[in-house]
Tab-separated table of C-alpha atoms in Angstrom:
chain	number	residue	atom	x	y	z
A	1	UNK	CA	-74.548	-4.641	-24.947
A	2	UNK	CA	-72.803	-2.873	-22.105
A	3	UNK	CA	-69.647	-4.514	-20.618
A	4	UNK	CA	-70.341	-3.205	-16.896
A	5	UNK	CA	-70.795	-6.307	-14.514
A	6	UNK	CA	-73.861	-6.220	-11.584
A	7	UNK	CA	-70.819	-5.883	-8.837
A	8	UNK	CA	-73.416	-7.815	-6.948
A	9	UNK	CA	-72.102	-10.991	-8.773
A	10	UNK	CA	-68.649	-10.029	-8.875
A	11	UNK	CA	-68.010	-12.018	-5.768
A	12	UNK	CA	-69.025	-14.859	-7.141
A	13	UNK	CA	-67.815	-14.624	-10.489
A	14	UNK	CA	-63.839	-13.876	-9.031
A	15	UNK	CA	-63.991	-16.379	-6.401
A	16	UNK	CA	-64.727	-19.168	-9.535
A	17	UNK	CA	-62.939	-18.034	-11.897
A	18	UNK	CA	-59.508	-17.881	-9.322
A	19	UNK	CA	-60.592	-21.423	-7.996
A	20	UNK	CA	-57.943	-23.861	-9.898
A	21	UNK	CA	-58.669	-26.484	-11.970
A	22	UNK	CA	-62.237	-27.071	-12.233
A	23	UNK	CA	-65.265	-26.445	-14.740
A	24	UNK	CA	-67.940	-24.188	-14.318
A	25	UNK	CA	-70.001	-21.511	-16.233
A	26	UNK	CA	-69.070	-18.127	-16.654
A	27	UNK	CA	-71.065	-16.120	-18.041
A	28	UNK	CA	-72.130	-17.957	-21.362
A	29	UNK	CA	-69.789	-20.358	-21.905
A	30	UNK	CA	-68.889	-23.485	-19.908
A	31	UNK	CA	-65.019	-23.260	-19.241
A	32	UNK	CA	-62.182	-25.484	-18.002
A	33	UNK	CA	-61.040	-22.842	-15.604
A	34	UNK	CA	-56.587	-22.855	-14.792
A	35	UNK	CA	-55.199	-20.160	-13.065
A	36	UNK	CA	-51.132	-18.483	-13.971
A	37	UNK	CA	-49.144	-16.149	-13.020
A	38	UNK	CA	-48.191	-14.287	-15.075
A	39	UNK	CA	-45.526	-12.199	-13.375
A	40	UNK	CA	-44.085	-9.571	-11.139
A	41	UNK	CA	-45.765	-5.781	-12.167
A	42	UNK	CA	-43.580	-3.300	-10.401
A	43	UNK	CA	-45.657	0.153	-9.598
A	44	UNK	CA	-43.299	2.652	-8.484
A	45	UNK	CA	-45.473	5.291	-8.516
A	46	UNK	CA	-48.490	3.110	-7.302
A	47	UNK	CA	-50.972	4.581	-10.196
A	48	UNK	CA	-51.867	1.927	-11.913
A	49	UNK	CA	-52.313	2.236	-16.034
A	50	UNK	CA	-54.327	-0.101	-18.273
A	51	UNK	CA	-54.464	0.892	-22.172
A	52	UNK	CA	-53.758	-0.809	-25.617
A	53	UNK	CA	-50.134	-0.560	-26.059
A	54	UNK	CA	-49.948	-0.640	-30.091
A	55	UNK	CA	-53.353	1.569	-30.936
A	56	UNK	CA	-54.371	3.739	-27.940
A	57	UNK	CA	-53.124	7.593	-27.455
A	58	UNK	CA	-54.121	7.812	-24.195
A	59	UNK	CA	-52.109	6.356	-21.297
A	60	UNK	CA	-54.077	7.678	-18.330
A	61	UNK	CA	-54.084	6.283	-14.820
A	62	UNK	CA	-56.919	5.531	-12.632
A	63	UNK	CA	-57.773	7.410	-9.963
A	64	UNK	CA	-57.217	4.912	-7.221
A	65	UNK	CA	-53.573	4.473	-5.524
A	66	UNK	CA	-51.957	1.754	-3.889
A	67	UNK	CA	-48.726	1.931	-2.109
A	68	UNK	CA	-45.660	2.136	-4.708
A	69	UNK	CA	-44.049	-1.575	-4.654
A	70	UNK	CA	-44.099	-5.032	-6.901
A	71	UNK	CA	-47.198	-6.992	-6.833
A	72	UNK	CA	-47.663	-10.198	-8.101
A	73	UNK	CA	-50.332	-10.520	-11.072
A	74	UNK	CA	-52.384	-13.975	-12.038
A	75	UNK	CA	-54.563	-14.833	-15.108
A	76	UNK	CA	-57.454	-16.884	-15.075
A	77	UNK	CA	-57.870	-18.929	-18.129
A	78	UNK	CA	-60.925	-20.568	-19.502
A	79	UNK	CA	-61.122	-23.353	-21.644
A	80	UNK	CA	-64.121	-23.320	-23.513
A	81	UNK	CA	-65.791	-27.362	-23.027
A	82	UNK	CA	-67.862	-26.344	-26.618
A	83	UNK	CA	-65.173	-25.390	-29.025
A	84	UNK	CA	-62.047	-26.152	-26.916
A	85	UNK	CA	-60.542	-22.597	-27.305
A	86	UNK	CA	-58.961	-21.015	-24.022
A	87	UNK	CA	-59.259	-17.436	-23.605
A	88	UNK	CA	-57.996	-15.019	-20.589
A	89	UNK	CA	-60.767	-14.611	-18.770
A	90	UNK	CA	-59.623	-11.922	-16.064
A	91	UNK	CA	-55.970	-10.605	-14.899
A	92	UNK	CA	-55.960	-9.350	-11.475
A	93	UNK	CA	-53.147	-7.463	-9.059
A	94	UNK	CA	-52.771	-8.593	-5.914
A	95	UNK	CA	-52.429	-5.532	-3.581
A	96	UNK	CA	-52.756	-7.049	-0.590
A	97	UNK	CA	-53.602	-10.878	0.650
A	98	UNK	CA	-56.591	-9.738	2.548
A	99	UNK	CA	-59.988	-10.734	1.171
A	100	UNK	CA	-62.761	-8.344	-1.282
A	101	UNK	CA	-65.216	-7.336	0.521
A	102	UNK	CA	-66.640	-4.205	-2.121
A	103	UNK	CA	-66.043	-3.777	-5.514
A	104	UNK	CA	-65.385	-0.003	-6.947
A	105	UNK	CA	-65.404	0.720	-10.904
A	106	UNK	CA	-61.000	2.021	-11.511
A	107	UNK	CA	-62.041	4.893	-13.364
A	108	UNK	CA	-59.541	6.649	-15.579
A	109	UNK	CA	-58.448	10.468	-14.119
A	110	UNK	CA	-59.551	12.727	-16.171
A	111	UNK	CA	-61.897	10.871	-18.708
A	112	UNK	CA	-65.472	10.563	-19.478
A	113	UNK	CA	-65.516	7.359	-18.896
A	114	UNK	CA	-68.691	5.959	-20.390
A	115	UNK	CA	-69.532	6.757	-24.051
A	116	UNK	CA	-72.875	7.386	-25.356
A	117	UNK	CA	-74.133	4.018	-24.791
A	118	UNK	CA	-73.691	3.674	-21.316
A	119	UNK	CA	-70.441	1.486	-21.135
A	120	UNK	CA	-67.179	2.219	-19.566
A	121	UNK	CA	-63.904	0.226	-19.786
A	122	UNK	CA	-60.520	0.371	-21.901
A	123	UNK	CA	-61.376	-0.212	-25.668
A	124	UNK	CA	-58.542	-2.476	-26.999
A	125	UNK	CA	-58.543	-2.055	-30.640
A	126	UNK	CA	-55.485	-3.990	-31.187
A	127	UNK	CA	-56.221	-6.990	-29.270
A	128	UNK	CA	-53.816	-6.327	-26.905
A	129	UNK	CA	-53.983	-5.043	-23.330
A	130	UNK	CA	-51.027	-3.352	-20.843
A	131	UNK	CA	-51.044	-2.690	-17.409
A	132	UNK	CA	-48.136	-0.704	-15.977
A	133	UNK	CA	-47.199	2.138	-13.686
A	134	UNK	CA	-47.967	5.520	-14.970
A	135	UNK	CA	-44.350	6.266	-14.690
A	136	UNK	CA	-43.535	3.257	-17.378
A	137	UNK	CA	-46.258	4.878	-19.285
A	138	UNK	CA	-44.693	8.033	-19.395
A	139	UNK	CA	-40.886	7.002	-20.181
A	140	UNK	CA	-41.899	4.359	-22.572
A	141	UNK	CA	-44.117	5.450	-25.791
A	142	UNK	CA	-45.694	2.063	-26.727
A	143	UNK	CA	-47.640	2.869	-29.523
A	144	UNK	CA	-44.248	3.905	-31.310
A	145	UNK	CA	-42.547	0.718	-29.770
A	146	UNK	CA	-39.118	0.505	-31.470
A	147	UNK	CA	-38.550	-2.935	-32.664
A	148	UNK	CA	-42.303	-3.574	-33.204
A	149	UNK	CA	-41.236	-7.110	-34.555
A	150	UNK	CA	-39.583	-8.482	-32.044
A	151	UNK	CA	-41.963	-7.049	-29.348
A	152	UNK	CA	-44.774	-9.038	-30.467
A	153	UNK	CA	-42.496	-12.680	-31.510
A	154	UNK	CA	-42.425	-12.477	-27.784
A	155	UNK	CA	-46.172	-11.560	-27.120
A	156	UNK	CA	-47.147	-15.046	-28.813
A	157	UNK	CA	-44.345	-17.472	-27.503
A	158	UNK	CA	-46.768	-18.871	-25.215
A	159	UNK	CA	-49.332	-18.420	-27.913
A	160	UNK	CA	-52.597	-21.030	-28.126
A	161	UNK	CA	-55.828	-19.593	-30.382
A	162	UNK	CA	-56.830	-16.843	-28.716
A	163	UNK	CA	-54.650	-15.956	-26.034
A	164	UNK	CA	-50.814	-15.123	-25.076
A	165	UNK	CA	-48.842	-13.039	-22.091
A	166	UNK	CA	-46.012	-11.578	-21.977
A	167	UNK	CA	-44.325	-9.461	-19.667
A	168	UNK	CA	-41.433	-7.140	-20.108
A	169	UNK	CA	-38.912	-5.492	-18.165
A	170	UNK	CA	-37.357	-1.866	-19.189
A	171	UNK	CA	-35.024	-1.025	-16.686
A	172	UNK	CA	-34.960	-2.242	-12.937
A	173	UNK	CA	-37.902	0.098	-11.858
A	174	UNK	CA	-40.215	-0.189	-14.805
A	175	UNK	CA	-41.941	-2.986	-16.455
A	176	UNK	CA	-45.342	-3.815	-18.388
A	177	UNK	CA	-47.717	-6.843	-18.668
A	178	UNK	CA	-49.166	-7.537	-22.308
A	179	UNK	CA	-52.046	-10.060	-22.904
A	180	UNK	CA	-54.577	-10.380	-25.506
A	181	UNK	CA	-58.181	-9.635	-25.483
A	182	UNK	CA	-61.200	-11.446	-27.537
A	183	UNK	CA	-63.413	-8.914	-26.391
A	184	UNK	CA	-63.406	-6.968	-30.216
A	185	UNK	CA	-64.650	-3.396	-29.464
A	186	UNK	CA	-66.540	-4.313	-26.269
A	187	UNK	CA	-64.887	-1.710	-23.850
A	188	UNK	CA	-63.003	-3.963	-20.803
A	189	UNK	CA	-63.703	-3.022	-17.678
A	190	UNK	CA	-61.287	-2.875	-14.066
A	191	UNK	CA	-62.355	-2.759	-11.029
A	192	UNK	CA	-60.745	-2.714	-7.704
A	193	UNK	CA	-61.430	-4.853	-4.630
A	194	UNK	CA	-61.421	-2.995	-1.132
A	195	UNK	CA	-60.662	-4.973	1.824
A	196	UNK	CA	-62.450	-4.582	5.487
A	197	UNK	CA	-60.212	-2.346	6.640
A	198	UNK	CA	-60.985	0.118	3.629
A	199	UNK	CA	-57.632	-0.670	1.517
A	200	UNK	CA	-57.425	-2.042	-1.971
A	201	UNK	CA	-56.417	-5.745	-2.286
A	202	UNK	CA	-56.469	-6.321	-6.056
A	203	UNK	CA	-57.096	-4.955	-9.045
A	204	UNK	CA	-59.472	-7.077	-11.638
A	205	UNK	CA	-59.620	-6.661	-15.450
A	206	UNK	CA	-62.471	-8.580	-16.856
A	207	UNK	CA	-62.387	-9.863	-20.704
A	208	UNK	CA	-65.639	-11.609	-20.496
A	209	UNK	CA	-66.994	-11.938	-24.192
C-alpha cells in the first residue's frame, strides 16, 4: 500500500480536515473532525526537520526553506464515529496566511526517498513523530534523550487511546513538537503548500491510516 496521496485531492482533503467541528469521511473512516493548536515551532534556521525522535538515526532536513522565524502549528483530530477512537489526522505549519494553491512532496536532502516499493515519507518506528529546526536537531540528540522518563510522562499528559502532543522548549531559540502516529510502518508523508505568489504557506504531515 503506498502512503503517497493523488495531490489532486489534497485540496480537498486539507480544507475538511482544518474545517472545525464537523463530521465527514476521510479516507476510510468517518471522523468527528476538531482542530488544536498545538503550539509555537520556532525555525531559526528555516529548514524544517521531521524524524522519530526515540528510534530514527537520521535527522535530515528537507530541501525546501522558509524564512527563519516562529510559526504557529495546528492538529487536526479525528474522532472515529465507528469505534470512537480519535487519532491525529494531519499537523501542519503555517508559513504564511495566504491560501494553497500547489502541493510539492518535502523531500529529505540527501535521501533516496522512496524505498523499493514505491513509497516515500518518514517511517516512525516508535510511534512518535518530531518536527523541529535542523539547528534543534543538531544541538539536541533525541534518540539518546537524557531523562527518557520524564520526556515521555509529558508526551501522554494530554493522552486519549491513540493520540498525545507535546511540545518542548530547549533554550529560547530551539524547540520541538512530539505527537504520536497510528500509522505502524506505513512511511508518513509531508508536503508543502505553495501560495500564488510562489512562496510556501504551510507545511502538512499526513498520518492517514
Amino acid at each position: 500500500m503506498t502512503r503517497e496521496i493523488n495531490r489532486d485531492t489534497l485540496p480537498g482533503l486539507y480544507q475538511t480536515a482544518f474545517t472545525r467541528d464537523h463530521t465527514s469521511a476521510i479516507g476510510a473512516r468517518r471522523m468527528h473532525i476538531s482542530v488544536v493548536r498545538a503550539g509555537t515551532l520556532y525555525l531559526p534556521s528555516g529548514r524544517l526537520v521531521a524524524c522519530d525522535p526515540l528510534l530514527g538515526k537520521q535527522k535530515r532536513p528537507f530541501i525546501q526553506t522558509v524564512l527563519p522565524g516562529r510559526y504557529p502549528v495546528d492538529l487536526s483530530l479525528g474522532q472515529d464515529t465507528g469505534d470512537g477512537i480519535e487519532r491525529i489526522i494531519f499537523a501542519r505549519v503555517l508559513i504564511t496566511n495566504k491560501a494553497p494553491v500547489v502541493w510539492v512532496k518535502a523531500l529529505d536532502e540527501g535521501a533516496d526517498v522512496r524505498d523499493a516499493s514505491g513509497d516515500f515519507g518518514l517511517l516512525a518506528k516508535s510511534g512518535t513523530i518530531a518536527l523541529m529546526d535542523l539547528q534543534t536537531s543538531n544541538r539536541i540528540q533525541l534518540d539518546t534523550l537524557t531523562g527518557l522518563d520524564d520526556f515521555l510522562d509529558k508526551l501522554v499528559g494530554n493522552y486519549r487511546p491513540k493520540r498525545s502532543w507535546y511540545l518542548q522548549t530547549f533554550t529560547e531559540d530551539h524547540n520541538a513538537l512530539f505527537f504520536t502516529s497510528t500509522v505502524g510502518d506505513q512511511p508518513v508523508p509531508t508536503y508543502f503548500a505553495v501560495d500564488d505568489a510562489g512562496d510556501i504557506c504551510l507545511a502538512l504531515t499526513t498520518l492517514l491510516s
